[in-house]
Structures are given as C-alpha cells and as structure tokens.
Tab-separated table of C-alpha atoms in Angstrom:
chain	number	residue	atom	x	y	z
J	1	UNK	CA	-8.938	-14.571	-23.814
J	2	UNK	CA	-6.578	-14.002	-26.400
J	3	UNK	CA	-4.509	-11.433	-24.433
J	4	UNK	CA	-4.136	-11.880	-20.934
J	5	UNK	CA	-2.486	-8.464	-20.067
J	6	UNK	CA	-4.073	-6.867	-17.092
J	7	UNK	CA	-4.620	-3.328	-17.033
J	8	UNK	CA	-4.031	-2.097	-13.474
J	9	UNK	CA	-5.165	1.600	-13.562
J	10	UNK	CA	-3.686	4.002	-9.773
J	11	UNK	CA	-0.642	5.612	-8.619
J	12	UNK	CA	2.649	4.857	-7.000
J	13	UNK	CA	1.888	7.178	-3.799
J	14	UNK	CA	-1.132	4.855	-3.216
J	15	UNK	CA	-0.490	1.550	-1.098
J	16	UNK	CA	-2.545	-0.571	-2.621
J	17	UNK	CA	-1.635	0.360	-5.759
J	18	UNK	CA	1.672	-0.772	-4.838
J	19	UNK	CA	1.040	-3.947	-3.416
J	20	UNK	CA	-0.941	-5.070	-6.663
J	21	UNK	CA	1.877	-4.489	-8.810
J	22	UNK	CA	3.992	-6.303	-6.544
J	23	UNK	CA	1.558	-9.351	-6.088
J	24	UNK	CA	1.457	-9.375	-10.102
J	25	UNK	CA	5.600	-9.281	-10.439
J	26	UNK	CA	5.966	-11.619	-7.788
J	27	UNK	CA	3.345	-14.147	-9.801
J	28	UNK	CA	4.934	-13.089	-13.407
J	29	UNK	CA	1.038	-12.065	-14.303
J	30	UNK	CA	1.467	-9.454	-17.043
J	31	UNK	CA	0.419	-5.730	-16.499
J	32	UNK	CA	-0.051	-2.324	-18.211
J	33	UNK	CA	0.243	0.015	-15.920
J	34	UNK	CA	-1.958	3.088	-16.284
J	35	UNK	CA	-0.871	6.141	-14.445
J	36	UNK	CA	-4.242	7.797	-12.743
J	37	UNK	CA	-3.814	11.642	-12.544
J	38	UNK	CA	-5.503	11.711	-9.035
J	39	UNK	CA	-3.848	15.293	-8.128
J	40	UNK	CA	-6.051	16.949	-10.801
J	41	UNK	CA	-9.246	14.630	-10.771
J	42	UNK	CA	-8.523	11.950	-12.938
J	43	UNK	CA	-10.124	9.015	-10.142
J	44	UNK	CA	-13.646	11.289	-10.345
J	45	UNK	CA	-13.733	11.380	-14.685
J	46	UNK	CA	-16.670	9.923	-16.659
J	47	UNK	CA	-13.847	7.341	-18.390
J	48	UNK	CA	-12.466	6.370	-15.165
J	49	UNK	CA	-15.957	5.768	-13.203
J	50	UNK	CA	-16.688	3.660	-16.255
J	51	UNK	CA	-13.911	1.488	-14.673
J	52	UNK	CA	-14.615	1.819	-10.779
J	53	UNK	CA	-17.666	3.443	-9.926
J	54	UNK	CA	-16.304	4.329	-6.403
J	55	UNK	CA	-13.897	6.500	-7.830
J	56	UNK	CA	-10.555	5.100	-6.111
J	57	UNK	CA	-7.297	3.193	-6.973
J	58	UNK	CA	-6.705	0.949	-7.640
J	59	UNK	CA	-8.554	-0.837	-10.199
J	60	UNK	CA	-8.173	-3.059	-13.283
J	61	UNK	CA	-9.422	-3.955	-16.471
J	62	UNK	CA	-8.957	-7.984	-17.921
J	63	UNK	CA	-10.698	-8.144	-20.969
J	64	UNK	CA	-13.825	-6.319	-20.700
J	65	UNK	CA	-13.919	-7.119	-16.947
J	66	UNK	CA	-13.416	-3.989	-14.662
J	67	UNK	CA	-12.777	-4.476	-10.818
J	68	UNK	CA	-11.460	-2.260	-8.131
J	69	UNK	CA	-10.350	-2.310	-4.641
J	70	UNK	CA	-7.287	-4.230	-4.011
J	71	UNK	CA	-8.384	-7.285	-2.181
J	72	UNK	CA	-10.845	-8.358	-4.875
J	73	UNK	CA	-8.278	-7.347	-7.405
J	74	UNK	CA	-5.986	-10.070	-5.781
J	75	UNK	CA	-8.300	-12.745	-5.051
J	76	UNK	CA	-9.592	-12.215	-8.251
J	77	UNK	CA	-6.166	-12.490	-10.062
J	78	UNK	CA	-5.427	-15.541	-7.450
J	79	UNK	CA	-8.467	-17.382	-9.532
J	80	UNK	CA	-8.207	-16.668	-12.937
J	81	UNK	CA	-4.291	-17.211	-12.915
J	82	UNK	CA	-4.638	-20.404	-10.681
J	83	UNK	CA	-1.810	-19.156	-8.683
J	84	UNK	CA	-0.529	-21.381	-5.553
J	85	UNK	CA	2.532	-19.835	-4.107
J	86	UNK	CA	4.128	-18.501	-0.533
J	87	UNK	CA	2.833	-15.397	-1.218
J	88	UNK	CA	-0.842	-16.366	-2.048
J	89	UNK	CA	-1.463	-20.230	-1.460
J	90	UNK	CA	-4.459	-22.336	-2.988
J	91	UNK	CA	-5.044	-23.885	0.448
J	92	UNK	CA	-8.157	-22.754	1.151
J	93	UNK	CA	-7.337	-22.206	5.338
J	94	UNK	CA	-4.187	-20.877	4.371
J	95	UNK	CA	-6.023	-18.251	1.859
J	96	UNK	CA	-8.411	-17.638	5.000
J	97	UNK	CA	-5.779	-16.105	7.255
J	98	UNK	CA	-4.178	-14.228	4.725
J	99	UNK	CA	-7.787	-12.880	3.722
J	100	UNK	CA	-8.686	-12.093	7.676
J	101	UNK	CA	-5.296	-9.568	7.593
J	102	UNK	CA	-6.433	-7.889	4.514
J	103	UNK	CA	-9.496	-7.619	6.100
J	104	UNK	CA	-7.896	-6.696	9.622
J	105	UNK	CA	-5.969	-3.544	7.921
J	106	UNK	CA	-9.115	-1.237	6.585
J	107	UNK	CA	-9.595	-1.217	10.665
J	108	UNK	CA	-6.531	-1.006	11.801
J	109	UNK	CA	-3.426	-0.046	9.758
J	110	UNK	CA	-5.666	2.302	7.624
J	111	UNK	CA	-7.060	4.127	9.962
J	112	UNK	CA	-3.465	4.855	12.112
J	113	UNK	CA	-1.545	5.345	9.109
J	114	UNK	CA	-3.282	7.059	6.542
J	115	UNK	CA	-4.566	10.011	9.055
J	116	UNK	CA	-0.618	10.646	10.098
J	117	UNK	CA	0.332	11.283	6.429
J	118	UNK	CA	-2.512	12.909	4.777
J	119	UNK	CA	-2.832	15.364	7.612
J	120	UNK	CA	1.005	16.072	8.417
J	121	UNK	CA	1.966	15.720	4.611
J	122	UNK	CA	-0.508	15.725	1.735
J	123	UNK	CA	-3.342	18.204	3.132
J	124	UNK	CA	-0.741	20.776	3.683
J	125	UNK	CA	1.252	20.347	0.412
J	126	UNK	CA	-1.615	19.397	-2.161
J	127	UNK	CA	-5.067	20.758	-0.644
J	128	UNK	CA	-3.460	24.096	1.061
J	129	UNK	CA	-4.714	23.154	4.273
J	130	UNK	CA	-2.549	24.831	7.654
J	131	UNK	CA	-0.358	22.760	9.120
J	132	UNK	CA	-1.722	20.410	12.124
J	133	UNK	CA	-2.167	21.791	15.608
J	134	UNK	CA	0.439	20.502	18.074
J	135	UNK	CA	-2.457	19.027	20.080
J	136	UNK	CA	-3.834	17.415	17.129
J	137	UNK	CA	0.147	16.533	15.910
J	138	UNK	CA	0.461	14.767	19.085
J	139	UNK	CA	-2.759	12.744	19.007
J	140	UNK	CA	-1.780	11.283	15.147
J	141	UNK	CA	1.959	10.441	16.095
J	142	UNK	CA	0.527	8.648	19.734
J	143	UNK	CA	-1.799	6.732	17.708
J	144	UNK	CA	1.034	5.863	15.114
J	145	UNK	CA	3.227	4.540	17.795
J	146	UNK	CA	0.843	2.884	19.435
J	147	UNK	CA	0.158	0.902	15.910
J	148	UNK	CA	3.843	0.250	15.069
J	149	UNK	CA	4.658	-0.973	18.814
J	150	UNK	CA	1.713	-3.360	18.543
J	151	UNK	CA	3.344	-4.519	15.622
J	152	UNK	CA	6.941	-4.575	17.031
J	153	UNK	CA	5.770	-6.891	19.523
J	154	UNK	CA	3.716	-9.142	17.149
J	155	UNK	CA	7.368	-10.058	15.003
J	156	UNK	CA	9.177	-10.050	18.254
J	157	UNK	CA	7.200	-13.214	18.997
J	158	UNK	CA	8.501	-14.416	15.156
J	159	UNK	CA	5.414	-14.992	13.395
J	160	UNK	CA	4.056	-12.539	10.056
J	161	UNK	CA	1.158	-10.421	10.243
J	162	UNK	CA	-1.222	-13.150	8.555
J	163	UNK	CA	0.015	-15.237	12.236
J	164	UNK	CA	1.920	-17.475	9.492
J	165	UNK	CA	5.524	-19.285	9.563
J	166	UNK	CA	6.973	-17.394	6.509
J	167	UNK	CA	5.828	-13.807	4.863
J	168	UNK	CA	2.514	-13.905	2.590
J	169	UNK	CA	0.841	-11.200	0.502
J	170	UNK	CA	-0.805	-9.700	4.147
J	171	UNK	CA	3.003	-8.604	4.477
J	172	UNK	CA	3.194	-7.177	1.176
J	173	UNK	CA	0.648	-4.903	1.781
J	174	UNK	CA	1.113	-3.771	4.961
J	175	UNK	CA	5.031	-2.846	4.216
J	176	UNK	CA	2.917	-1.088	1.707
J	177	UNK	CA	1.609	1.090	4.057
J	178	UNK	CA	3.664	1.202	6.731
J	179	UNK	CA	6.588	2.308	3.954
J	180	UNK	CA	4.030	5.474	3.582
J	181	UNK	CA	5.221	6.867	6.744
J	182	UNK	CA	8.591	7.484	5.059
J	183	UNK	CA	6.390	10.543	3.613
J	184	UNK	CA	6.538	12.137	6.853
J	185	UNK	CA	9.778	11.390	7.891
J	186	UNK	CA	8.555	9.376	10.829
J	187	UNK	CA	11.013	7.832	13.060
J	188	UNK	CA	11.391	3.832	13.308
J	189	UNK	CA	14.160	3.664	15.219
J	190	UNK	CA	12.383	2.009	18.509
J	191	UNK	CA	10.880	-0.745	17.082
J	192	UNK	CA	13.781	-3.276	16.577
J	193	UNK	CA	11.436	-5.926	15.269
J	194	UNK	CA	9.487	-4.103	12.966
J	195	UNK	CA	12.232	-2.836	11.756
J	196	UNK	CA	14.007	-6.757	10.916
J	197	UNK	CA	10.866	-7.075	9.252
J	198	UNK	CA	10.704	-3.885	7.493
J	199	UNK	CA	14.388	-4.878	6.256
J	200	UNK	CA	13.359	-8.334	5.056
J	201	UNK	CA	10.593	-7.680	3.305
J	202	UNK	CA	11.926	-4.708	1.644
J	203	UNK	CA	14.942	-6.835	0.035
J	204	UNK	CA	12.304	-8.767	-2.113
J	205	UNK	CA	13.409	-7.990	-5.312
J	206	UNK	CA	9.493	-7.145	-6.379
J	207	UNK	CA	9.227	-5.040	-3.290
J	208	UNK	CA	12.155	-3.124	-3.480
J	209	UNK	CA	11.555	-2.329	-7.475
J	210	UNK	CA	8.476	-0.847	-6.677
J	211	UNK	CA	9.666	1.296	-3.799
J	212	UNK	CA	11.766	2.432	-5.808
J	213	UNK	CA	9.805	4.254	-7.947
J	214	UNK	CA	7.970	5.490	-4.458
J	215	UNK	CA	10.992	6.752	-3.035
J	216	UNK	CA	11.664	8.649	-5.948
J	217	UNK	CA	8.315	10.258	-6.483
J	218	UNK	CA	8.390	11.229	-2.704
J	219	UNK	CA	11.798	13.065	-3.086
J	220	UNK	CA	10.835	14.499	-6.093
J	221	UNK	CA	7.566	15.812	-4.003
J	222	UNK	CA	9.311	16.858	-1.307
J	223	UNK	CA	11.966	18.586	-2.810
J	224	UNK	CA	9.469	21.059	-5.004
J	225	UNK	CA	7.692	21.893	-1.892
J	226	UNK	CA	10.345	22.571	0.182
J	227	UNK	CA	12.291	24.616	-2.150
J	228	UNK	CA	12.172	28.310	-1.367
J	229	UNK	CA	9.100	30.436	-3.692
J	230	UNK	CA	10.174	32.770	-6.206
J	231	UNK	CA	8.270	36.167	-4.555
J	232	UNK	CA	5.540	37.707	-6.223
C-alpha cells in the first residue's frame, strides 16, 4: 500500500471518535480526518453507508478497506501497524485485559453516560425535545453518580480501568466519555480519585490536543443556544 494514510471519517462531540484520533497521534499512524455532518444526516447518506453500513462514527477507510466501530478500528490499526506500546501492547494477555474494558464500557459507561447527556443536553438543544422531568432528572444524575463513585473507588485502590499498573488505551477511551459530561456541566468535585485520574490522563499531550478541539466545539454549542432569540 503505497499510501498508508488512514481516513478516519466522525465528529469531535463523539467519544469514540475521539479516542481513535488519539490512539492514532499517540502511535504517529497518519490520518485524514473527515468531518461527518451528523446534525443534518450525513451518518444515514448513500456515500457514507458505503463506508459503515450501520450508519455510526466512527469509521475508516485504509486503502479500499472500510471498517467502523471503534474497537475494531483499533485492533485493527494495532495489526496492520504492528504497534507494541503502553498504550496498546503486543502481549497477547496484556491486549486481553485491555480488550475486556473496551468490551466492559458498551455495558457500563455507555449506558450511564450517554443517557445523562443526550437527554439533559442534546435532545433538548438539537431534536427540540422538553426538557427532562425532575423525576426522570433525578434518576439519570443517581445513575451517573453511582457510575463515577464506582470508579472513584476503583483508582482509589491505584490500579487503571483495564486493572493494569500504568494507563492503557481502556483509559483513553473512557476519559473519552467520561470528559462528555463536561456537556452538562456535571459536577466532579466528590470523587477525589477520579478526579487525579481525570487530571493525569488529560495532561497527555494527545489527549489534551484533542479535547481541545471538544472544549471548543462545546462552548461554541453552548453559547448559541443559550444566547437570548431575536423575537419573531
């Protein structure tokens, strides 16, 4: 393969889109980044489904190979750059735990993140949707707490999420989406562990480029929507 660019095709709001273009600065593999225009249907377009059928970010293209979803974008990437580092290691046990907490999140930080922000912050702003009950408010910020405290006491102990000696790619990712909180303004400030962990991990240089960008976007998103509406 004469040019070994890597298209990686998704959006800075999105997670995993932001933990695969961290894996690929933190590994030097070169990228094109491909903004996808989710807010107006871009993931559900004929050229786009050519790339991932299933219609999500994010997803690349190397060569004329097309892949999505982020752990088989990483694994994949792992393999055909023969990468053997902290963050991803060739040892194939070592590869097994991080692969167990990338597996581990779709059930657990997905599902006690992702609710809190899309209900709280992107169905109201994006989709028009009213703003959350207080009963319902109170269920999603109980089951974020409950999340982040299991958490806190998991790096109180001094171990990563992967249950490793020193911060791997399962880090990466979930600062990923734990860092999507920030959307909603949640407050950290009882979880003294998570946050030592929140702080390291953010400082690496790959991480903190990319979030970044994030921050920025968010700002810019929540400053438009908060701004007063010219009347009719």
């Amino acid at each position: 393969m004469a040019d070994n660019t890597v298209k990686v095709y998704g959006h800075i709001l999105s997670p995993p889109v932001r933990a695969v273009l961290i894996f690929c600065q933190l590994h030097n593999i070169p990228i094109e980044f491909l903004d996808v225009d989710m807010a107006h249907g871009g993931h559900k377009s004929p050229e786009y489904l050519a790339i991932n059928p299933y219609g999500l970010v994010p997803a690349i293209t190397h060569g004329d190979f097309h892949l999505g979803e982020s752990g088989a974008i990483v694994f994949y990437l792992a393999e055909t750059f023969h990468l053997d580092s902290q963050w991803f290691p060739a040892d194939l046990q070592q590869k097994a735990k991080i692969n167990s907490s990338l597996h581990w999140h779709h059930t657990n930080t997905v599902k006690n993140i992702i609710p809190y922000t899309y209900n709280k912050v992107v169905a109201p702003m994006f989709l028009g949707k009213p703003p959350v009950t207080p009963e319902f408010d109170a269920e999603l910020i109980a089951n974020a707490r409950t999340f982040l405290k299991s958490l806190d006491d998991l790096f109180a102990t001094g171990v990563y999420i992967a249950r490793t000696a020193h911060p791997t790619y399962a880090d990466v990712l979930l600062y990923c989406y734990v860092s999507h909180l920030e959307f909603a303004s949640f407050d950290f400030s009882t979880y003294p562990a998570l946050n030592r962990w929140r702080d390291e991990i953010g400082a690496i240089e790959a991480v903190r480029e990319v979030h970044e960008q994030f921050r920025q976007m968010v700002a810019c998103i929540l400053e438009k929507f908060q701004a007063p509406q010219p009347s009719a």
